[in-house]
Coordinates of C-alpha atoms in Angstrom, one line a residue:
Chain A
M1 CA -0.1 -0.1 0.0
A2 CA 1.1 3.4 -0.8
E3 CA 2.6 5.4 2.1
L4 CA 0.3 7.8 3.6
I5 CA 1.7 11.5 3.1
W6 CA 0.2 14.6 4.5
V7 CA 0.7 18.1 3.4
Y8 CA 0.0 21.3 5.4
A9 CA -2.0 23.6 3.3
E10 CA -0.8 27.1 3.7
V11 CA -3.1 29.9 2.8
V12 CA -1.7 33.3 2.1
E13 CA -3.8 36.5 1.2
G14 CA -6.8 34.1 0.6
K15 CA -5.1 31.8 -1.7
I16 CA -3.4 28.2 -1.3
T17 CA 0.2 29.0 -1.7
P18 CA 2.1 27.7 -4.9
T19 CA 4.3 25.7 -2.7
T20 CA 1.6 23.9 -1.1
L21 CA 0.6 22.7 -4.5
E22 CA 4.1 21.7 -5.5
I23 CA 4.6 19.7 -2.3
L24 CA 1.2 18.1 -2.7
S25 CA 1.9 17.2 -6.3
K26 CA 5.1 15.4 -5.1
A27 CA 3.2 13.6 -2.2
A28 CA 0.5 12.3 -4.6
E29 CA 3.4 11.1 -6.9
V30 CA 5.0 8.9 -4.3
G31 CA 2.2 8.1 -1.9
T32 CA -1.3 8.6 -0.8
A33 CA -1.5 12.4 -0.3
E34 CA -3.8 14.1 2.1
A35 CA -3.9 17.8 3.3
I36 CA -4.7 19.5 6.4
L37 CA -6.3 22.9 6.1
L38 CA -6.8 25.1 9.1
G39 CA -8.2 28.4 9.6
P40 CA -10.2 30.5 7.1
A41 CA -9.6 29.4 3.4
P42 CA -10.9 30.4 0.1
D43 CA -14.1 28.8 -1.3
D44 CA -12.4 26.7 -3.8
A45 CA -9.6 25.6 -1.5
V46 CA -10.9 21.9 -1.1
K47 CA -11.4 21.8 -4.8
T48 CA -7.7 23.2 -5.6
L49 CA -6.3 20.7 -3.1
G50 CA -8.1 18.0 -4.6
D51 CA -7.0 18.8 -8.1
Y52 CA -3.3 18.6 -7.0
G53 CA -3.8 15.2 -5.5
A54 CA -5.2 15.3 -2.1
G55 CA -7.5 12.4 -1.7
K56 CA -8.6 13.6 1.7
I57 CA -8.7 16.8 3.5
Y58 CA -8.7 17.5 7.3
R59 CA -10.5 20.8 7.7
S60 CA -11.4 23.3 10.2
P61 CA -12.3 27.0 9.3
D62 CA -12.0 28.3 12.9
P63 CA -10.5 31.6 12.9
V64 CA -8.6 30.9 16.1
F65 CA -6.0 29.2 13.6
H66 CA -5.6 32.6 12.0
D67 CA -5.7 34.9 15.0
C68 CA -3.7 33.0 17.6
L69 CA -0.7 32.0 15.4
T70 CA 1.0 28.5 15.6
L71 CA -0.3 27.3 19.2
P72 CA -3.8 26.1 18.2
A73 CA -2.4 24.5 14.8
I74 CA 0.2 22.7 16.5
K75 CA -2.1 21.1 19.1
T76 CA -4.8 20.0 16.2
I77 CA -2.0 18.7 13.9
A78 CA -0.3 16.8 16.8
G79 CA -3.6 15.2 17.8
L80 CA -4.5 14.2 14.1
I81 CA -0.8 12.6 13.6
E82 CA -1.2 10.6 16.8
K83 CA -4.6 9.3 15.4
H84 CA -3.6 8.5 11.8
H85 CA 0.2 8.0 11.8
P86 CA 1.0 9.4 8.5
E87 CA 4.5 8.3 7.3
L88 CA 5.4 11.9 6.2
M89 CA 4.3 15.2 7.4
L90 CA 5.2 17.8 4.9
F91 CA 5.4 21.7 5.1
A92 CA 6.7 24.3 2.9
S93 CA 9.9 25.9 4.1
S94 CA 7.9 29.3 4.8
Y95 CA 7.8 31.2 7.8
A96 CA 4.7 29.4 9.1
G97 CA 6.0 26.1 8.0
R98 CA 9.1 26.4 10.0
D99 CA 7.4 27.3 13.2
L100 CA 5.0 24.6 13.0
A101 CA 7.5 21.8 11.9
A102 CA 9.9 22.9 14.9
A103 CA 7.3 22.8 17.4
L104 CA 5.7 19.7 16.0
S105 CA 9.1 17.9 16.1
V106 CA 9.4 18.5 19.8
V107 CA 6.0 17.5 20.7
L108 CA 5.9 14.4 18.8
D109 CA 9.6 13.7 19.7
S110 CA 10.3 13.0 16.0
G111 CA 12.9 15.3 14.5
A112 CA 12.8 16.9 11.2
I113 CA 14.6 17.8 8.1
T114 CA 14.7 21.1 7.0
D115 CA 15.5 22.9 3.5
V116 CA 14.5 19.7 1.5
G117 CA 15.2 20.0 -2.1
D118 CA 14.2 16.3 -3.0
F119 CA 13.4 13.2 -0.9
V120 CA 12.8 9.4 -1.2
L121 CA 11.0 6.9 1.0
K122 CA 12.4 3.7 1.3
D123 CA 12.4 0.7 3.9
G124 CA 10.6 3.0 6.3
R125 CA 13.1 5.9 6.3
V126 CA 13.2 9.0 4.3
E127 CA 16.2 10.2 2.7
A128 CA 16.4 13.7 1.7
S129 CA 18.9 15.8 -0.3
I130 CA 19.7 19.1 1.2
P131 CA 21.8 22.0 0.1
A132 CA 24.5 23.0 2.9
L133 CA 26.0 26.3 3.0
G134 CA 23.4 28.0 0.7
G135 CA 23.8 25.3 -1.8
S136 CA 27.6 25.1 -2.2
Y137 CA 27.3 21.6 -0.9
L138 CA 24.7 19.0 -1.2
N139 CA 24.4 16.6 1.7
T140 CA 22.1 13.5 2.4
T141 CA 20.2 13.3 5.5
T142 CA 18.1 10.3 6.6
L143 CA 15.3 10.2 9.4
A144 CA 14.3 6.7 10.4
G145 CA 12.0 5.3 13.0
S146 CA 8.5 4.4 13.4
G147 CA 7.0 7.8 13.7
T148 CA 5.7 10.4 11.5
K149 CA 8.6 12.1 9.9
I150 CA 8.5 15.8 9.4
L151 CA 10.0 17.4 6.1
L152 CA 10.4 21.2 5.6
V153 CA 10.5 21.7 1.6
R154 CA 12.0 24.4 -0.1
P155 CA 10.0 26.4 -2.5
K156 CA 10.2 25.5 -6.2
S157 CA 11.7 22.1 -5.5
F158 CA 9.0 20.4 -7.4
E159 CA 6.6 21.1 -10.4
P160 CA 3.1 21.5 -9.7
K161 CA 1.0 18.9 -11.6
A162 CA -2.8 18.7 -11.5
R163 CA -4.2 15.2 -11.2
P164 CA -7.9 16.1 -10.6
Q165 CA -10.1 14.2 -8.0
T166 CA -12.6 14.9 -5.6
A167 CA -11.1 15.0 -2.0
S168 CA -13.3 14.0 0.9
V169 CA -13.5 16.4 3.6
E170 CA -13.2 15.3 7.4
D171 CA -14.2 18.1 9.9
V172 CA -11.8 18.5 12.8
E173 CA -12.4 20.4 16.0
A174 CA -10.3 23.6 16.9
P175 CA -8.9 23.3 20.3
S176 CA -10.6 25.6 22.8
D177 CA -8.6 25.6 25.9
P178 CA -7.2 29.1 26.8
S179 CA -3.4 27.8 26.7
V180 CA -3.3 28.1 22.8
R181 CA -4.2 31.7 22.9
K182 CA -1.0 32.9 24.6
A183 CA -0.2 35.1 21.4
R184 CA -2.8 36.9 19.4
V185 CA -2.7 39.0 16.3
T186 CA -3.6 42.6 16.9
D187 CA -2.9 44.1 13.5
R188 CA -2.0 43.2 9.8
V189 CA 0.1 45.5 8.1
A190 CA -0.1 45.5 4.1
V191 CA 3.1 46.3 2.3
E192 CA 2.9 48.3 -0.7
Q193 CA 4.1 46.5 -3.9
E194 CA 5.7 48.4 -6.8
G195 CA 6.2 46.7 -10.4
P196 CA 5.5 43.3 -11.4
D197 CA 5.3 40.4 -9.1
L198 CA 8.7 38.9 -8.1
E199 CA 7.8 35.6 -8.1
G200 CA 6.0 35.6 -11.6
A201 CA 8.7 37.7 -13.5
R202 CA 10.6 36.1 -16.2
V203 CA 13.4 38.7 -15.8
I204 CA 14.9 40.2 -12.5
V205 CA 17.3 42.9 -12.0
A206 CA 18.6 42.8 -8.5
G207 CA 20.8 45.2 -6.5
G208 CA 23.1 44.8 -3.6
R209 CA 25.2 47.0 -1.1
G210 CA 27.5 47.7 -4.1
L211 CA 25.0 50.2 -5.3
R212 CA 26.0 52.4 -2.4
E213 CA 23.0 54.4 -2.1
A214 CA 18.9 54.1 -2.2
E215 CA 18.9 56.6 -5.3
K216 CA 20.9 54.6 -7.4
F217 CA 18.2 51.8 -7.4
S218 CA 16.3 53.8 -9.9
L219 CA 19.2 52.7 -12.4
L220 CA 17.9 49.1 -12.0
R221 CA 14.1 50.0 -12.2
Q222 CA 14.9 51.8 -15.6
L223 CA 16.8 48.7 -16.9
A224 CA 13.9 46.2 -15.4
D225 CA 11.3 48.4 -17.1
L226 CA 13.1 48.1 -20.4
L227 CA 13.2 44.3 -20.1
G228 CA 9.7 44.1 -18.6
G229 CA 10.9 42.5 -15.6
A230 CA 10.9 43.3 -11.8
V231 CA 13.5 44.6 -9.5
A232 CA 14.8 42.8 -6.2
A233 CA 17.2 43.4 -3.6
T234 CA 19.5 41.6 -1.1
R235 CA 18.7 41.7 2.8
A236 CA 21.5 44.2 3.3
V237 CA 19.8 46.6 1.0
V238 CA 16.1 46.1 2.6
D239 CA 17.7 46.4 6.0
A240 CA 19.1 49.7 4.9
G241 CA 15.8 50.9 3.9
W242 CA 16.6 51.5 0.4
V243 CA 13.6 49.4 -0.9
P244 CA 10.7 47.9 0.8
Y245 CA 11.2 44.2 2.2
S246 CA 8.8 42.7 -0.3
L247 CA 11.6 43.0 -2.9
Q248 CA 14.1 40.8 -0.9
V249 CA 15.4 37.6 -2.7
G250 CA 17.4 35.0 -0.4
Q251 CA 16.7 32.6 2.5
T252 CA 14.7 35.1 4.5
G253 CA 13.0 36.4 1.5
K254 CA 11.6 35.2 -1.7
T255 CA 13.0 32.2 -3.9
V256 CA 12.9 33.0 -7.4
K257 CA 13.5 31.2 -10.7
P258 CA 13.2 33.8 -13.6
D259 CA 14.7 33.0 -17.0
L260 CA 17.1 35.9 -16.4
Y261 CA 18.7 37.4 -13.3
I262 CA 20.9 40.3 -13.5
A263 CA 22.8 40.7 -10.1
C264 CA 24.3 44.3 -9.8
G265 CA 26.8 45.0 -7.3
I266 CA 25.8 41.9 -5.4
S267 CA 28.7 40.0 -3.7
G268 CA 26.6 36.8 -3.3
A269 CA 26.3 35.9 0.3
V270 CA 24.9 32.3 0.6
Q271 CA 21.8 34.1 2.2
H272 CA 21.1 35.6 -1.1
L273 CA 22.3 32.9 -3.4
S274 CA 20.0 30.3 -1.9
G275 CA 16.9 32.4 -3.1
M276 CA 18.1 32.9 -6.8
K277 CA 20.5 30.0 -7.7
G278 CA 17.9 28.4 -9.7
S279 CA 17.6 31.0 -12.2
K280 CA 18.0 29.9 -15.7
T281 CA 20.5 32.8 -16.8
I282 CA 22.5 34.5 -14.3
I283 CA 24.6 37.7 -15.3
A284 CA 26.7 39.3 -12.5
I285 CA 28.1 42.8 -12.6
N286 CA 30.5 43.3 -9.6
K287 CA 33.7 45.0 -8.9
D288 CA 35.3 42.4 -7.0
P289 CA 36.7 39.7 -9.2
E290 CA 36.6 37.3 -5.9
A291 CA 32.9 37.9 -5.4
P292 CA 31.1 34.4 -4.8
I293 CA 28.3 35.5 -7.1
F294 CA 30.6 34.8 -9.9
Q295 CA 30.5 31.1 -8.8
V296 CA 26.9 30.9 -9.8
A297 CA 26.7 33.4 -12.7
D298 CA 26.8 32.3 -16.3
L299 CA 28.2 35.4 -17.4
G300 CA 30.4 37.8 -15.3
V301 CA 31.6 41.3 -15.7
V302 CA 34.4 42.5 -13.4
G303 CA 33.4 46.4 -13.5
D304 CA 31.8 49.3 -12.4
V305 CA 27.9 48.8 -12.2
F306 CA 27.5 52.7 -12.6
K307 CA 29.2 52.5 -15.9
V308 CA 28.0 49.2 -17.4
V309 CA 24.2 49.6 -16.3
P310 CA 23.7 53.0 -17.9
Q311 CA 25.4 51.8 -21.0
L312 CA 23.1 48.8 -21.1
I313 CA 20.2 51.0 -20.6
D314 CA 21.2 53.1 -23.6
D315 CA 21.7 50.2 -25.9
L316 CA 18.5 48.7 -25.0
K317 CA 16.8 52.0 -25.6
K318 CA 18.3 52.2 -28.9
R319 CA 17.3 48.7 -29.9
K320 CA 13.8 49.5 -28.8
G321 CA 13.8 52.8 -31.0
A322 CA 15.3 50.8 -34.0
Chain B
M1 CA 12.7 41.8 33.5
H2 CA 15.4 39.3 32.4
L3 CA 16.3 38.8 28.9
A4 CA 18.3 35.9 27.7
V5 CA 20.1 36.1 24.1
C6 CA 21.3 32.9 22.5
C7 CA 24.3 33.7 20.5
K8 CA 25.9 31.4 18.1
G9 CA 29.6 31.3 17.1
I10 CA 30.0 30.5 13.4
P11 CA 33.3 30.2 11.5
E12 CA 34.8 33.4 10.4
E13 CA 35.6 31.9 7.2
A14 CA 34.1 28.6 6.0
G15 CA 37.2 26.6 5.1
N16 CA 37.4 22.9 5.1
F17 CA 34.6 21.0 6.5
S18 CA 34.3 17.6 7.8
F19 CA 31.9 15.2 9.5
S20 CA 32.2 15.6 13.4
T21 CA 33.5 12.4 15.1
D22 CA 30.1 11.2 15.6
G23 CA 29.4 11.5 12.0
N24 CA 26.1 13.3 12.9
H25 CA 26.8 17.1 12.1
L26 CA 29.4 19.0 10.0
S27 CA 32.1 20.7 11.6
F28 CA 34.3 23.4 10.1
D29 CA 37.8 23.7 10.2
T30 CA 38.2 27.5 11.2
A31 CA 40.7 29.5 13.3
S32 CA 38.2 31.7 15.0
V33 CA 34.7 32.3 15.3
I34 CA 32.5 35.4 15.0
L35 CA 29.1 36.1 16.3
N36 CA 26.3 35.2 13.9
E37 CA 24.7 38.2 12.4
S38 CA 21.3 37.9 13.5
D39 CA 22.2 37.0 16.8
E40 CA 24.1 40.2 17.1
Y41 CA 20.8 42.2 16.3
A42 CA 19.1 40.1 19.0
L43 CA 21.8 41.1 21.4
D44 CA 21.8 44.7 20.5
E45 CA 18.0 44.8 20.9
A46 CA 18.3 43.4 24.2
I47 CA 20.6 45.8 25.4
R48 CA 18.6 48.6 24.0
W49 CA 15.8 47.4 26.3
K50 CA 18.2 47.0 29.3
K51 CA 19.0 50.6 28.8
R52 CA 15.2 51.8 28.5
I53 CA 13.5 49.7 31.2
G54 CA 16.6 48.4 33.3
A55 CA 16.2 44.9 32.1
K56 CA 19.1 42.2 32.9
V57 CA 20.7 40.7 30.0
T58 CA 22.3 37.5 29.9
A59 CA 24.1 36.2 26.9
L60 CA 24.3 32.3 26.2
T61 CA 26.3 30.5 23.8
L62 CA 27.2 26.8 23.2
G63 CA 30.5 25.7 22.0
G64 CA 34.1 25.1 22.9
L65 CA 36.6 27.5 24.4
E66 CA 36.8 29.5 21.2
S67 CA 33.3 30.6 21.3
Q68 CA 34.0 32.5 24.5
E69 CA 35.1 35.5 22.2
I70 CA 31.3 35.9 21.5
L71 CA 30.5 36.3 25.3
Y72 CA 33.2 38.7 25.7
L73 CA 31.8 40.6 22.8
A74 CA 28.4 40.4 24.5
L75 CA 29.7 41.8 27.8
A76 CA 31.6 44.6 26.1
K77 CA 28.2 45.5 24.4
G78 CA 26.6 45.8 27.7
A79 CA 25.2 42.1 28.5
D80 CA 25.3 41.8 32.5
E81 CA 26.2 38.1 32.5
A82 CA 27.5 35.4 30.1
L83 CA 27.1 31.6 30.3
R84 CA 28.8 29.3 27.9
I85 CA 27.4 25.6 27.6
D86 CA 30.6 23.5 27.1
S87 CA 29.6 21.2 24.3
S88 CA 30.1 20.3 20.7
A89 CA 26.4 19.1 20.1
G90 CA 25.6 20.0 16.7
S91 CA 22.1 18.9 16.1
P92 CA 19.6 21.7 16.6
W93 CA 17.5 19.3 18.8
E94 CA 20.5 18.7 21.2
V95 CA 21.4 22.6 21.1
A96 CA 17.9 23.6 21.8
T97 CA 17.5 21.2 24.7
L98 CA 20.6 22.5 26.4
L99 CA 19.8 26.2 25.6
G100 CA 16.3 25.6 27.0
K101 CA 17.6 24.2 30.2
A102 CA 20.1 27.1 30.5
V103 CA 17.1 29.5 30.1
E104 CA 15.1 27.7 32.6
R105 CA 18.0 27.9 35.1
K106 CA 18.5 31.6 34.7
E107 CA 14.6 32.3 34.9
A108 CA 14.8 34.7 31.9
D109 CA 11.4 36.1 31.1
L110 CA 12.3 36.7 27.3
V111 CA 14.4 34.7 25.1
L112 CA 15.9 36.4 22.0
V113 CA 17.5 34.3 19.1
G114 CA 18.6 35.3 15.7
V115 CA 16.4 34.2 12.9
Q116 CA 19.1 32.0 11.3
S117 CA 22.6 31.1 11.5
A118 CA 24.7 31.9 8.5
D119 CA 26.5 28.5 8.5
H120 CA 23.5 26.1 8.4
M121 CA 20.4 28.4 8.0
A122 CA 18.0 25.9 9.4
S123 CA 16.1 28.4 11.5
L124 CA 14.9 25.7 14.1
V125 CA 16.7 26.3 17.3
G126 CA 14.6 29.2 18.4
G127 CA 11.4 27.4 17.8
L128 CA 12.6 24.3 19.4
V129 CA 13.8 26.2 22.6
A130 CA 10.3 27.7 22.8
E131 CA 8.6 24.3 22.6
S132 CA 11.0 22.7 24.9
L133 CA 9.9 25.3 27.6
R134 CA 6.4 25.4 26.3
R135 CA 6.3 29.1 25.6
P136 CA 5.0 31.0 22.8
F137 CA 7.2 31.7 19.6
I138 CA 7.3 34.3 17.2
F139 CA 9.8 34.2 14.2
A140 CA 11.0 37.0 12.1
V141 CA 10.4 39.9 14.5
T142 CA 11.2 43.3 13.3
S143 CA 10.2 45.4 16.3
I144 CA 9.7 44.5 19.9
E145 CA 7.9 46.6 22.6
I146 CA 8.0 45.0 26.2
I147 CA 4.9 46.2 28.2
A148 CA 6.3 45.0 31.6
D149 CA 3.3 46.0 33.7
R150 CA 1.1 44.0 31.5
G151 CA 3.5 41.0 31.2
T152 CA 3.3 41.0 27.6
V153 CA 5.4 42.1 24.5
I154 CA 3.8 43.6 21.4
V155 CA 5.9 42.6 18.4
Q156 CA 5.9 43.1 14.7
R157 CA 7.0 40.3 12.7
E158 CA 7.6 39.5 8.8
L159 CA 5.1 36.8 7.3
G160 CA 7.4 36.5 4.4
E161 CA 7.0 38.2 0.9
G162 CA 7.0 41.5 2.6
R163 CA 3.9 41.1 4.6
L164 CA 3.9 42.2 8.3
Q165 CA 1.8 41.5 11.3
R166 CA 1.5 43.0 14.7
L167 CA 1.0 40.8 17.6
E168 CA 0.5 40.7 21.4
V169 CA 2.4 37.9 23.1
Q170 CA 2.4 36.7 26.9
L171 CA 5.5 36.5 28.8
P172 CA 7.6 34.4 29.3
S173 CA 8.1 33.8 25.5
V174 CA 10.8 33.3 22.7
L175 CA 11.4 35.8 19.7
A176 CA 13.4 35.1 16.8
V177 CA 14.9 38.4 15.8
Q178 CA 15.3 39.6 12.2
T179 CA 18.3 41.5 11.0
G180 CA 18.0 45.2 10.8
I181 CA 15.7 45.4 14.1
C182 CA 18.0 48.1 15.4
P183 CA 21.1 49.8 14.5
L184 CA 24.2 47.5 15.5
T185 CA 26.4 48.8 18.3
Y186 CA 30.2 49.1 18.2
A187 CA 32.2 48.0 21.0
P188 CA 35.5 50.0 21.2
P189 CA 38.6 47.9 21.8
A190 CA 39.0 49.3 25.4
R191 CA 35.7 48.1 26.3
R192 CA 36.2 44.8 24.9
L193 CA 39.5 44.4 26.7
R194 CA 37.8 45.3 30.1
A195 CA 35.0 42.7 29.2
R196 CA 37.9 40.0 29.2
Q197 CA 38.3 40.7 33.0
K198 CA 34.6 39.6 33.8
A199 CA 33.8 36.1 34.9
L200 CA 32.1 33.8 32.6
E201 CA 29.9 30.9 33.8
V202 CA 30.6 27.6 32.1
L203 CA 28.4 24.7 32.5
D204 CA 28.7 21.2 30.9
P205 CA 25.6 19.2 29.8
E206 CA 25.8 16.8 32.8
Q207 CA 25.5 19.9 35.1
L208 CA 22.2 21.0 33.0
G209 CA 20.9 17.2 33.7
F210 CA 21.9 15.8 30.1
P211 CA 24.8 13.6 30.2
A212 CA 25.9 12.5 26.5
E213 CA 23.7 9.3 26.4
I214 CA 20.6 11.1 27.1
L215 CA 21.2 14.1 25.1
G216 CA 21.9 11.8 22.1
R217 CA 18.1 10.9 22.1
Y218 CA 17.3 14.3 21.1
R219 CA 19.0 14.0 17.8
K220 CA 17.0 12.0 15.2
E221 CA 18.2 12.9 11.9
R222 CA 21.5 11.5 10.5
I223 CA 23.7 13.1 7.7
E224 CA 24.5 10.1 5.7
E225 CA 26.8 11.9 2.9
I226 CA 28.1 15.0 1.8
M227 CA 29.0 15.5 -1.7
A228 CA 32.5 16.8 -2.3
P229 CA 32.0 20.6 -3.2
M230 CA 30.5 20.9 -6.6
V231 CA 33.4 22.5 -8.6
P232 CA 32.1 26.1 -8.8
Q233 CA 30.6 26.6 -12.2
S234 CA 32.6 29.6 -13.1
A235 CA 31.0 32.4 -15.1
A236 CA 32.2 33.2 -18.5
M237 CA 34.0 36.6 -17.7
L238 CA 33.5 39.5 -20.0
Q239 CA 36.3 41.8 -20.7
G240 CA 36.3 45.1 -22.6
S241 CA 34.9 48.6 -22.2
P242 CA 31.6 49.3 -20.9
Q243 CA 30.4 49.9 -24.5
E244 CA 31.6 46.4 -25.4
V245 CA 30.5 44.5 -22.5
A246 CA 26.9 46.1 -22.8
A247 CA 26.7 45.2 -26.2
F248 CA 27.5 41.5 -25.5
I249 CA 25.2 41.7 -22.4
V250 CA 22.3 42.9 -24.7
E251 CA 22.9 40.0 -27.0
R252 CA 22.7 37.4 -24.2
I253 CA 19.6 39.1 -22.7
R254 CA 17.8 38.8 -26.2
E255 CA 18.7 35.1 -26.1
A256 CA 17.6 34.5 -22.5
S257 CA 14.5 36.4 -22.3

């Protein structure tokens, strides 16, 4: 019989996240996939999860999951796992996924593997390949034992594949005791977004500390506009307040895989590399010939961003005009 | 109000790596360790609260003798006390179990950790410490306001992708602090020298109630294999004037997009 694999369905801004569907697709490919859906969710959530391979969905729409953070979810998921003993419990390597997986691994005394890029199940153990040091090395880590094994899967590790079926729904009860209400959301802050969506962009022009000041980011915007792309930044740049946090690419920001990634004045700290290494073509412009970004780039220019980028903008404008 | 900050020493330069003697975690061949970046923000944020409300700050680390440097830095920046757990434990579950015990022993109300360490980037220890103490945990915190008389903290945290959320969380609790939460302070050499005169507390896992055979049970995962470093794919390097370089790139852009 196929192994039972559970996927935690994450809802962000009223939508099931793309990573949820990627992981669910993989789960359905290698086992019997089921999903856990907690808190308010869009009307078509059950259908969507079914479309991507979930045969069954454990569901509670209780707002406590939305308002009191992870404590209610930990309690509910732990209870379900102890009852049904799935072989694997998969989470996206997102902020919410990490919180839940870490806590559950303690509650269930099960261990977990983070940053999973791929995995196989064999002989009652799971073997995962995970990038170490931001992907400079790959290691194989295993988790054995009879309990449910928890994996945190990196975004964009698997292709989402529709395999439509109708999922059955089992209602679960939300925990009501006050101990799960120790943390409570008081406010949500929307962050303004400019330009095209980073995750969907086919071309990304990204800037790092090498740009030296906030104003210089306008150069990258011009270049991105000409290429119909989006701008992105490193952690250092968003921390400096040059651009909003929504533009950060890297381990604590977004993971992107555009057709073309142009890195301007980015040295290539592992933090950043882990969010963009998967780009199809990477062009890097940096003053320092030793910068690690050149180890992942396809095309490298050791040079002054402030000379090369304006020239690029000129050339592209001429080409457009011609 | 007592704040404990978990500070990790990471290799200053990641040189060669090898399996640890027990084959269960990576160890890096490095001459010296530095304070992990996001932990430094956590430390500075704690010290800001020491100055604002007179909180006591204890810096905690886990590691060998070389990691004491981090504690001296913490004392120089303004921490009141420093504790090193003398252990080479590498699995996040082992590390978090020991840190949790130390926090309990110190009776800290609020525990701050950094969001991730630059060497492994697993972002697990904070959540594991919290769960081992059965305390609420908030990840990626970008602002902290301690409301001491209500026994709560109001925090703002990242949800990823630029979204933020404001929350109220009861003390005692554990927060994972994001970089950029406050400006980093500089500890002048004179103060760093003076910090070296201060006494550090050192405890081994047995003293925290975890002899090696018990602690080992907290480690579930096993690293089976490390692939030799993939030969860095070197970029084709372009030479020439900005004009020549730009012309070539435009050509490549046309092909790639």
